[in-house]
mmCIF file of N, CA and C in Angstrom:
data_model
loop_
_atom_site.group_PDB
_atom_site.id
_atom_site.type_symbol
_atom_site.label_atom_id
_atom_site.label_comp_id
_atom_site.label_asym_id
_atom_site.label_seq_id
_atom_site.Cartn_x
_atom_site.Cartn_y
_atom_site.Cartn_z
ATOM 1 N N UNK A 69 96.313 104.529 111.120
ATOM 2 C CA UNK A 69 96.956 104.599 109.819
ATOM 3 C C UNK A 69 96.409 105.784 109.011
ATOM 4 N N UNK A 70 95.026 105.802 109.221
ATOM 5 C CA UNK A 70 94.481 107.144 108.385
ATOM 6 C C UNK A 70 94.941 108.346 108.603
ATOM 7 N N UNK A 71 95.214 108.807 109.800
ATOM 8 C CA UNK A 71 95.968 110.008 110.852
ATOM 9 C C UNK A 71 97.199 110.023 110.210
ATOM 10 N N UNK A 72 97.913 109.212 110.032
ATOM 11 C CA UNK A 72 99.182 108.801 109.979
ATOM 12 C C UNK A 72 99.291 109.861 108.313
ATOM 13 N N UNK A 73 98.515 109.076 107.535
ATOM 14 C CA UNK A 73 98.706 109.602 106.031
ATOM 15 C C UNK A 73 97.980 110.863 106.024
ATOM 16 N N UNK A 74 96.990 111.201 106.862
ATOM 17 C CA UNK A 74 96.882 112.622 106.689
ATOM 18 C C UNK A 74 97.737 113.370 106.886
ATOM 19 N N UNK A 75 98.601 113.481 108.485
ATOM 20 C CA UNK A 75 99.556 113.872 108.175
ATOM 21 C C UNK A 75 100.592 114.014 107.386
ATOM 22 N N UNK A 76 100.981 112.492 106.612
ATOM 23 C CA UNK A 76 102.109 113.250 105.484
ATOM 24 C C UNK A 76 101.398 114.103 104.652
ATOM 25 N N UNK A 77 100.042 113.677 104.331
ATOM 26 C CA UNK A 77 99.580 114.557 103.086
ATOM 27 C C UNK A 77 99.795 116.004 103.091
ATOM 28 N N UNK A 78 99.228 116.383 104.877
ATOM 29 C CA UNK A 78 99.467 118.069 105.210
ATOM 30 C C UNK A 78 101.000 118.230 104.821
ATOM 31 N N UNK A 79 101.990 117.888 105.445
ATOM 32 C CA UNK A 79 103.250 118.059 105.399
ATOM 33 C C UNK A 79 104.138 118.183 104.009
ATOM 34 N N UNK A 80 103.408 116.988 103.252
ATOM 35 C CA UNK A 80 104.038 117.202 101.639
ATOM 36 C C UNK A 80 102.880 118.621 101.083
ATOM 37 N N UNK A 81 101.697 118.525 101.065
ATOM 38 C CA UNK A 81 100.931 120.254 100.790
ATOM 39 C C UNK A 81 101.858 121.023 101.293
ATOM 40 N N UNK A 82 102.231 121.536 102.916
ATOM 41 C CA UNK A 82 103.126 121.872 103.371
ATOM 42 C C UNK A 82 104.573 122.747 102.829
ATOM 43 N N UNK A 83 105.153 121.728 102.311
ATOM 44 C CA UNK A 83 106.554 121.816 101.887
ATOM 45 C C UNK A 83 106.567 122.284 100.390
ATOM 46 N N UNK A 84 105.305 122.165 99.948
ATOM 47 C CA UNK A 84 104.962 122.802 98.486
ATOM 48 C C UNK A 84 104.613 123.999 98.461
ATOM 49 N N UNK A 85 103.777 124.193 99.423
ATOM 50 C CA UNK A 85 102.853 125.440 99.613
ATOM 51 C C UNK A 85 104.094 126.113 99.523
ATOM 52 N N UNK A 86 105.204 126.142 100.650
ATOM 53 C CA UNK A 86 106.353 126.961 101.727
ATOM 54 C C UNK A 86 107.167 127.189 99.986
ATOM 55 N N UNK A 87 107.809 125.658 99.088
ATOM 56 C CA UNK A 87 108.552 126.147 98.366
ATOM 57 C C UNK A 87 107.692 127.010 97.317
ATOM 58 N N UNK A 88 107.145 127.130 97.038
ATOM 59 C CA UNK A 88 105.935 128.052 95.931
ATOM 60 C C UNK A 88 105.838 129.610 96.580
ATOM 61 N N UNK A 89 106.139 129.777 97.997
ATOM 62 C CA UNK A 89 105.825 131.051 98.464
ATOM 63 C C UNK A 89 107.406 131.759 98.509
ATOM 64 N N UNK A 90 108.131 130.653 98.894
ATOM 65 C CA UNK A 90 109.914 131.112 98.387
ATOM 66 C C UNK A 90 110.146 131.521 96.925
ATOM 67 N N UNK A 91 109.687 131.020 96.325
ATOM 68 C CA UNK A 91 109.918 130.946 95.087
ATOM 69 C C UNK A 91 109.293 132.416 93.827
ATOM 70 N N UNK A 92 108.506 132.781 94.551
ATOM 71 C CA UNK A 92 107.341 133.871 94.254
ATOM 72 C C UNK A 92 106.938 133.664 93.049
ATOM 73 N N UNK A 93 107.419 134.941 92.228
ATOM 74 C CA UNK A 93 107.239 134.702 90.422
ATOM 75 C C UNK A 93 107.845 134.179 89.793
ATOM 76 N N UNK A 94 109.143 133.548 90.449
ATOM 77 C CA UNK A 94 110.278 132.923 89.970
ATOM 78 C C UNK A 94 109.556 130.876 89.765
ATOM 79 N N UNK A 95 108.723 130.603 90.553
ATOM 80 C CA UNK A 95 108.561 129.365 90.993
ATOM 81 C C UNK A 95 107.714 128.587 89.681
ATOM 82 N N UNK A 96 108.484 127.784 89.273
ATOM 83 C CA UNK A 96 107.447 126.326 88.091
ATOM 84 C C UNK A 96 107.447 125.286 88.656
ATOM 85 N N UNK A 97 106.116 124.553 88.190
ATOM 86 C CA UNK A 97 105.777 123.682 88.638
ATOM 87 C C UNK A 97 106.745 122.355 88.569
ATOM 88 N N UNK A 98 107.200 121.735 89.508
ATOM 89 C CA UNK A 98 108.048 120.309 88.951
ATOM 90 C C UNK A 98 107.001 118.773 89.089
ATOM 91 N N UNK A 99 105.731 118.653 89.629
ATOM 92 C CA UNK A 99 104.889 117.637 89.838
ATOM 93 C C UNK A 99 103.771 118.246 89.838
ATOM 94 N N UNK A 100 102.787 117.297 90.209
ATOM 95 C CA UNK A 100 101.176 117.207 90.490
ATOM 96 C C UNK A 100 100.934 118.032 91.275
ATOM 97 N N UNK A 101 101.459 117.686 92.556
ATOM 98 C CA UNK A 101 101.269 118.497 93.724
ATOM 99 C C UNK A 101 101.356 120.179 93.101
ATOM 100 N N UNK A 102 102.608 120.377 92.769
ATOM 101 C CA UNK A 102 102.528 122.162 92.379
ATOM 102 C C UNK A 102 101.389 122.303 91.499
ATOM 103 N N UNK A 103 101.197 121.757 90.193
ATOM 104 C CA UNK A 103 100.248 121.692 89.614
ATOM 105 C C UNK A 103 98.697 121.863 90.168
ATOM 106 N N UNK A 104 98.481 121.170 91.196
ATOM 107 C CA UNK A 104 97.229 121.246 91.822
ATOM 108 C C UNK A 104 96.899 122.382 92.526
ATOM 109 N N UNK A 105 98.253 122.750 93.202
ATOM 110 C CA UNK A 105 98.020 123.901 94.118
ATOM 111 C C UNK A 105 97.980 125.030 93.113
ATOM 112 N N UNK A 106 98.742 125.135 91.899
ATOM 113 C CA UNK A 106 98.688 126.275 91.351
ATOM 114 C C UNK A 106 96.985 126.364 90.592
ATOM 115 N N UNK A 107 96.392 125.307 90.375
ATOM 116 C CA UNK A 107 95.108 125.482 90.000
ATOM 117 C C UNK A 107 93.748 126.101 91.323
ATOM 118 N N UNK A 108 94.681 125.277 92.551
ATOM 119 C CA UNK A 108 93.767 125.758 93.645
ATOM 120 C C UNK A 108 93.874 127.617 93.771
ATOM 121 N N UNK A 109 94.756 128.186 93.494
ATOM 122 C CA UNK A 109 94.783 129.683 93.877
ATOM 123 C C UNK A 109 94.228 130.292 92.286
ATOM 124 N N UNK A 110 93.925 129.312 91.243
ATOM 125 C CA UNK A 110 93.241 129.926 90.374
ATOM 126 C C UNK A 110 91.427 130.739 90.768
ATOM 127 N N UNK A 111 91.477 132.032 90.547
ATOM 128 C CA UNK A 111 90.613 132.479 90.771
ATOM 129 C C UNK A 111 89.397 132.243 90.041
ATOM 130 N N UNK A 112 89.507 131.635 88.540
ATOM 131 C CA UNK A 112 88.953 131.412 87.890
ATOM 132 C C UNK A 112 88.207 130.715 87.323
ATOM 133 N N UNK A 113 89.091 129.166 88.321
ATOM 134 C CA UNK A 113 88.229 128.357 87.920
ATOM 135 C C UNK A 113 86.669 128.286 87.807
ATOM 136 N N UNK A 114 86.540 127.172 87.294
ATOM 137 C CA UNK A 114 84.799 126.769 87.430
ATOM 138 C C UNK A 114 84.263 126.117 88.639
ATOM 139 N N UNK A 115 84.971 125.306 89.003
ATOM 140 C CA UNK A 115 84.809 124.460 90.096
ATOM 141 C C UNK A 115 86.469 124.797 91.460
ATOM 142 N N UNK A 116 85.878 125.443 92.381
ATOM 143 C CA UNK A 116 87.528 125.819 92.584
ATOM 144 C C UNK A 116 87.993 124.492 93.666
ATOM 145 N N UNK A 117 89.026 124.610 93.743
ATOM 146 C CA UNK A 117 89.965 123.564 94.440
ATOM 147 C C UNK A 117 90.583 123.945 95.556
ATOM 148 N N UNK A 118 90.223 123.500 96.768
ATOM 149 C CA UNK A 118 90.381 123.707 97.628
ATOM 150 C C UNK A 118 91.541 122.661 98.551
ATOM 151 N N UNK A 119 92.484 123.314 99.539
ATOM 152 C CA UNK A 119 93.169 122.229 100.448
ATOM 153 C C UNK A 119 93.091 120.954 100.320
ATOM 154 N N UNK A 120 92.016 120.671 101.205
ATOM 155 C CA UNK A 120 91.189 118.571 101.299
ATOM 156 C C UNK A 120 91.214 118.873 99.898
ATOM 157 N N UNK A 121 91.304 119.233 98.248
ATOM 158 C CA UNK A 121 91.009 118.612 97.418
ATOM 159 C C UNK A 121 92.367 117.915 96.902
ATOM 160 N N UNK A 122 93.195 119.351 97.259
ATOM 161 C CA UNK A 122 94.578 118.922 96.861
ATOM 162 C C UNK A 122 95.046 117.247 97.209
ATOM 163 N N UNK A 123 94.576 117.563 98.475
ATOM 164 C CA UNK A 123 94.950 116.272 99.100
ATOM 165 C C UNK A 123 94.435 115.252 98.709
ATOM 166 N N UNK A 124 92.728 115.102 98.575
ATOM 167 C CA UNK A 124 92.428 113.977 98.139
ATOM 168 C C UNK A 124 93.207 113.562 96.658
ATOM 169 N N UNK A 125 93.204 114.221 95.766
ATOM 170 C CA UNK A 125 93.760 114.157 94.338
ATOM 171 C C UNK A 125 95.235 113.319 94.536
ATOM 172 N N UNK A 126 96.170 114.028 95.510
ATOM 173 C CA UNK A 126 97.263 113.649 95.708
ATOM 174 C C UNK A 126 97.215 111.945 96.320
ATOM 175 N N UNK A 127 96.572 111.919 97.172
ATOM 176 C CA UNK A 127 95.828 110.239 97.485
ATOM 177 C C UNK A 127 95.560 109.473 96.797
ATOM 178 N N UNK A 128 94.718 110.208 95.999
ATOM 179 C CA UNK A 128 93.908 109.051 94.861
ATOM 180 C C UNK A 128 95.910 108.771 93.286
ATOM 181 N N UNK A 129 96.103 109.667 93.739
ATOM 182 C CA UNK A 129 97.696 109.478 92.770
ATOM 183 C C UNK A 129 97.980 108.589 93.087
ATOM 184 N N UNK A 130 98.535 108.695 94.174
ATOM 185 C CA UNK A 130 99.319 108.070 94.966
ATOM 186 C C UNK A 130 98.859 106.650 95.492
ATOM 187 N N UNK A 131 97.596 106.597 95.307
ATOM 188 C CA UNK A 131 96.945 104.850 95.366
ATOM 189 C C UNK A 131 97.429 104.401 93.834
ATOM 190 N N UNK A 132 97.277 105.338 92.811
ATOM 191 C CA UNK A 132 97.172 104.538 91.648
ATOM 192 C C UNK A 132 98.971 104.597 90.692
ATOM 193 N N UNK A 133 99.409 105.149 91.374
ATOM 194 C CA UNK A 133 100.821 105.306 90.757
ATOM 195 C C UNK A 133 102.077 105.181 91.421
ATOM 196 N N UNK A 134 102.101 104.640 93.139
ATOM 197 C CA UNK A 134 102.852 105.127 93.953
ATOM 198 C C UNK A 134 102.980 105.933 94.745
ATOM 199 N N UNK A 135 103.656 106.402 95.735
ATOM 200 C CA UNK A 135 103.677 107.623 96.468
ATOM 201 C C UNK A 135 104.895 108.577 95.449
ATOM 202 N N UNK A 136 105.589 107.784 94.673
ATOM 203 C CA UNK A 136 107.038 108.325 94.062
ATOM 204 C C UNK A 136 106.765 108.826 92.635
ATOM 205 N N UNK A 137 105.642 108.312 92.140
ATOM 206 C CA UNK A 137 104.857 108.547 90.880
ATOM 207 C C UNK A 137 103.948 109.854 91.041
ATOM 208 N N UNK A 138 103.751 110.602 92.712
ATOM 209 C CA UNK A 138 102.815 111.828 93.044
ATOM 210 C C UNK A 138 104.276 112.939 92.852
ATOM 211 N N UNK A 139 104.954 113.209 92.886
ATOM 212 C CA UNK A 139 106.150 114.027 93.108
ATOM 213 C C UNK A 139 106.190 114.155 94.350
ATOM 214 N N UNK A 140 105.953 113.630 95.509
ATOM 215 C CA UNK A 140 105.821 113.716 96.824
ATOM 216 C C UNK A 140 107.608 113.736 97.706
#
């Protein structure tokens, strides 16, 4: 089961990453997920955010709000 949800997790990162790179300068955020990733390519942060963080974040959503409540 754990395998199982890692994989969607890669796959929904995935399909965000892909629409965000289509999208170029044109692309806004519509959920968490974009949100997260657009903080992960922040250069600036303090603490930076990496892949596994995206994901965990998106997990821990998604335990506490749904999978439909993550923008997934």
């Amino acid at each position: 089961l754990r395998e199982m949800f890692e994989r969607f997790l890669d796959d929904v990162v995935d399909e965000h990453s892909e629409r965000r790179r289509r999208a170029g300068d044109k692309f806004v955020a519509t959920d968490a997920v974009d949100l997260l990733l657009e903080l992960a390519d922040d250069p600036n942060l303090e603490v930076p955010i990496e892949r596994d963080g995206v994901k965990a974040f998106t997990q821990a959503a998604a335990a506490d709000e749904g999978v439909e409540g993550v923008g997934c």
